[in-house]
Coordinates of C-alpha atoms in Angstrom, one line a residue:
M1 CA 171.1 59.3 85.5
R2 CA 169.3 59.2 82.7
L3 CA 166.4 57.8 84.4
L4 CA 166.5 60.6 86.9
T5 CA 166.9 63.3 84.9
T6 CA 163.7 62.3 83.5
L7 CA 162.2 61.8 86.5
L8 CA 162.8 65.8 86.8
A9 CA 161.7 66.6 83.8
L10 CA 157.7 64.6 84.3
L11 CA 158.0 66.4 87.8
L12 CA 158.8 69.7 86.0
T13 CA 155.9 69.4 84.0
A14 CA 153.3 69.0 86.5
V15 CA 153.7 70.9 88.3
V16 CA 154.6 74.8 85.9
T17 CA 151.4 73.4 83.2
P18 CA 148.8 74.2 85.2
M19 CA 150.7 77.4 86.5
T20 CA 151.2 78.3 82.7
M21 CA 147.3 77.5 80.8
A22 CA 144.6 79.5 79.9
E23 CA 141.7 77.8 81.4
P24 CA 138.7 77.9 78.4
A25 CA 136.4 80.6 79.7
A26 CA 133.0 79.8 81.0
P27 CA 130.6 79.6 78.8
A28 CA 128.1 83.6 79.5
Q29 CA 124.2 83.0 81.4
T30 CA 121.4 83.7 79.2
L31 CA 118.8 85.0 80.2
T32 CA 115.4 83.0 80.2
F33 CA 112.5 84.9 79.3
R34 CA 108.6 84.7 79.3
Q35 CA 106.3 87.0 77.0
L36 CA 103.6 89.4 77.8
S37 CA 101.0 89.8 75.1
V38 CA 97.7 91.1 73.4
K39 CA 96.4 87.9 75.4
H40 CA 97.6 89.3 79.2
G41 CA 96.0 92.3 78.4
L42 CA 98.7 94.6 76.8
P43 CA 96.6 97.4 73.9
N44 CA 99.6 96.3 72.0
N45 CA 102.6 93.7 70.6
S46 CA 104.6 96.6 69.5
V47 CA 105.6 97.9 72.4
I48 CA 107.6 101.4 72.2
A49 CA 108.7 102.5 76.2
L50 CA 108.8 101.1 79.3
G51 CA 109.3 103.4 82.0
E52 CA 108.8 103.0 86.3
D53 CA 106.5 104.3 89.0
A54 CA 107.6 105.2 92.2
E55 CA 105.6 102.2 93.4
G56 CA 107.7 100.0 91.0
H57 CA 105.2 99.5 88.8
V58 CA 106.3 98.9 85.3
W59 CA 104.8 101.1 82.6
V60 CA 104.5 100.3 79.0
A61 CA 103.3 102.6 76.4
T62 CA 102.0 100.4 72.7
F63 CA 101.2 101.7 69.4
E64 CA 97.3 102.2 70.8
G65 CA 98.4 102.6 74.0
L66 CA 98.9 103.2 77.3
G67 CA 99.1 101.3 80.5
Y68 CA 100.6 99.7 83.8
L69 CA 101.8 96.4 85.8
D70 CA 99.3 96.8 89.1
G71 CA 99.7 93.2 91.4
D72 CA 98.0 90.6 88.8
E73 CA 96.7 92.8 86.7
F74 CA 97.4 95.7 83.8
V75 CA 95.9 99.5 83.8
V76 CA 94.7 100.8 81.1
L77 CA 95.4 104.7 80.8
P78 CA 93.4 106.6 79.8
T79 CA 95.2 108.6 75.7
E80 CA 92.2 110.3 75.2
Q81 CA 93.8 112.6 77.3
L82 CA 97.3 112.5 75.1
P83 CA 98.2 113.9 72.1
D84 CA 98.8 111.2 69.9
R85 CA 98.2 107.8 71.5
R86 CA 101.8 106.2 70.7
V87 CA 104.0 107.4 73.6
D88 CA 107.4 106.7 72.8
R89 CA 109.1 108.7 76.6
I90 CA 108.6 107.8 80.0
H91 CA 110.5 109.1 82.8
C92 CA 109.5 109.1 86.9
D93 CA 112.2 112.1 87.4
A94 CA 113.0 113.1 92.1
H95 CA 109.8 113.6 93.1
G96 CA 108.3 110.8 91.5
T97 CA 105.9 112.3 89.1
M98 CA 105.7 109.6 85.4
W99 CA 106.3 112.4 82.5
V100 CA 105.2 111.3 79.4
R101 CA 105.5 112.5 75.7
C102 CA 104.6 111.2 72.1
Y103 CA 105.7 110.2 68.7
E104 CA 104.0 113.0 66.4
N105 CA 104.3 116.0 68.9
R106 CA 108.3 116.3 70.4
Q107 CA 108.0 119.5 71.7
Q108 CA 104.6 118.7 74.2
V109 CA 106.0 116.8 77.6
S110 CA 102.4 114.8 78.9
R111 CA 102.5 114.5 83.2
Y112 CA 100.1 112.7 85.0
D113 CA 98.5 113.8 87.7
A114 CA 97.5 110.4 89.9
A115 CA 95.1 112.3 92.1
A116 CA 93.2 112.4 89.5
R117 CA 94.5 110.0 87.1
R118 CA 94.5 112.5 83.7
F119 CA 97.6 113.3 81.8
E120 CA 97.7 117.5 81.7
T121 CA 99.9 118.5 78.7
Y122 CA 102.6 121.4 78.9
R123 CA 104.6 122.8 75.8
L124 CA 108.1 122.4 76.2
S125 CA 108.2 126.0 75.5
D126 CA 106.4 127.1 78.4
L127 CA 108.0 124.9 81.5
S128 CA 111.1 126.3 83.7
D129 CA 114.0 124.6 82.8
S130 CA 114.1 123.6 86.3
V131 CA 111.4 122.1 85.6
R132 CA 111.7 120.8 81.9
R133 CA 115.7 119.1 82.9
L134 CA 112.5 116.5 85.5
A135 CA 110.6 116.3 82.3
V136 CA 112.9 115.1 79.6
K137 CA 115.4 112.6 80.0
P138 CA 118.3 111.2 77.1
L139 CA 116.2 107.7 76.2
N140 CA 118.7 104.9 78.5
R141 CA 119.7 102.1 75.9
T142 CA 121.7 100.7 78.5
F143 CA 121.9 98.6 82.4
A144 CA 124.2 97.4 84.3
D145 CA 122.8 94.9 87.5
P146 CA 125.0 96.5 90.1
R147 CA 124.2 92.9 92.0
S148 CA 126.9 91.3 89.5
S149 CA 129.3 92.3 86.5
R150 CA 126.7 91.9 83.3
V151 CA 126.0 94.9 81.6
W152 CA 122.3 94.4 78.6
Q153 CA 122.2 97.4 75.8
L154 CA 119.8 97.6 73.2
E155 CA 121.1 98.2 70.2
N156 CA 120.1 98.3 66.4
R157 CA 117.9 96.4 67.8
L158 CA 119.3 93.7 69.3
L159 CA 120.3 93.7 72.8
W160 CA 123.3 92.6 73.8
Q161 CA 125.1 90.9 77.0
T162 CA 128.3 92.2 77.8
D163 CA 130.0 90.8 81.4
T164 CA 132.3 93.8 82.3
L165 CA 135.4 91.2 84.0
H166 CA 135.4 88.9 80.6
P167 CA 134.9 91.5 77.7
D168 CA 135.1 88.4 75.5
R169 CA 132.1 86.8 76.7
R170 CA 129.7 89.6 75.5
F171 CA 126.5 88.6 72.4
A172 CA 123.9 88.7 71.4
Y173 CA 121.0 87.9 71.4
T174 CA 120.4 86.5 68.2
G175 CA 119.0 83.5 66.4
E176 CA 120.2 79.9 68.3
T177 CA 120.6 82.2 71.4
A178 CA 117.8 83.9 71.0
A179 CA 115.6 81.5 70.4
T180 CA 116.6 79.4 73.5
S181 CA 116.5 82.0 76.3
G182 CA 112.5 82.4 74.9
L183 CA 113.0 85.7 73.5
A184 CA 110.6 85.2 70.6
D185 CA 110.7 88.3 68.8
E186 CA 114.6 89.7 68.5
A187 CA 114.0 93.2 67.0
L188 CA 113.2 95.3 70.3
Y189 CA 112.2 99.0 70.6
T190 CA 112.9 99.4 74.3
L191 CA 115.3 97.4 78.0
L192 CA 114.3 98.6 81.2
L193 CA 116.4 97.4 84.5
D194 CA 113.4 97.8 87.2
S195 CA 114.6 97.8 90.7
H196 CA 113.2 94.2 91.2
G197 CA 116.4 93.3 89.1
I198 CA 113.3 92.6 86.4
L199 CA 115.1 92.7 82.6
W200 CA 112.2 94.1 80.2
A201 CA 112.3 94.0 76.3
G202 CA 109.8 95.7 74.1
S203 CA 109.3 94.2 70.9
A204 CA 108.4 95.0 67.7
S205 CA 106.1 92.5 67.2
G206 CA 106.3 90.4 69.3
G207 CA 104.7 91.8 72.4
L208 CA 106.9 92.3 76.2
F209 CA 109.4 89.8 77.2
Y210 CA 110.5 89.5 80.8
A211 CA 113.8 88.2 82.1
Y212 CA 114.3 88.0 86.0
T213 CA 118.5 88.5 86.8
R214 CA 118.9 88.0 90.4
E215 CA 119.5 84.4 92.3
R216 CA 116.6 82.1 92.8
S217 CA 115.8 83.5 95.8
Y218 CA 114.5 86.6 94.6
R219 CA 112.9 85.4 91.2
R220 CA 109.3 85.8 92.1
L221 CA 107.1 88.7 90.6
V222 CA 103.4 88.3 91.7
C223 CA 102.0 89.8 88.9
L224 CA 102.9 87.4 86.6
P225 CA 102.2 85.2 84.1
N226 CA 99.0 85.9 83.1
P227 CA 97.4 89.9 84.1
V228 CA 94.0 91.0 83.5
A229 CA 93.1 94.5 81.7
R230 CA 91.5 96.9 84.4
A231 CA 90.6 100.5 82.1
V232 CA 91.0 103.8 84.4

């Protein structure tokens, strides 16, 4: 009888234990970043604003100029037409028009005329309410991956990654995590998840970082890793 009792106890342990023991959480998947700097055509290594136009080009604003990535080139835009060289907001409206706002002139906004390749600047007070709503949008610091449960957020100049299905896996790209992921500059000014699934991060002094967020079959970017600067 004692032997039978022991065997039943072992059987119950084998059946119940896998169901009751919590499985260890899988490690969070970190991104792998690559870097673009003045060596690749950026006007400056301090990137303060990012945006995407209707054609999928990523616009990059630095302390020394503004431009966008086009194929294998970095196109430098004419900032002498702007109130200030330091653009801190880039926005593409519902009609595909690009708007920028400068750091020292918050009461003005500039519209890019692609056909004429020039900027036109307006006072916000001179614009109608409908145009003002198109031209000025709140700064977005949180981007959710439409193909997964991951969310990236810029908080206190650090990049945070969260999994909405596993909130305990939230972490910041700092220290060893930043080093192993290729994020050489942890202090970030701006963030953008573009329509191709590429996460862009503008840093304080390390230039521009980018990481592919989708499956390997989607991981392709024709303009990288060696864009060439071109002025228009």
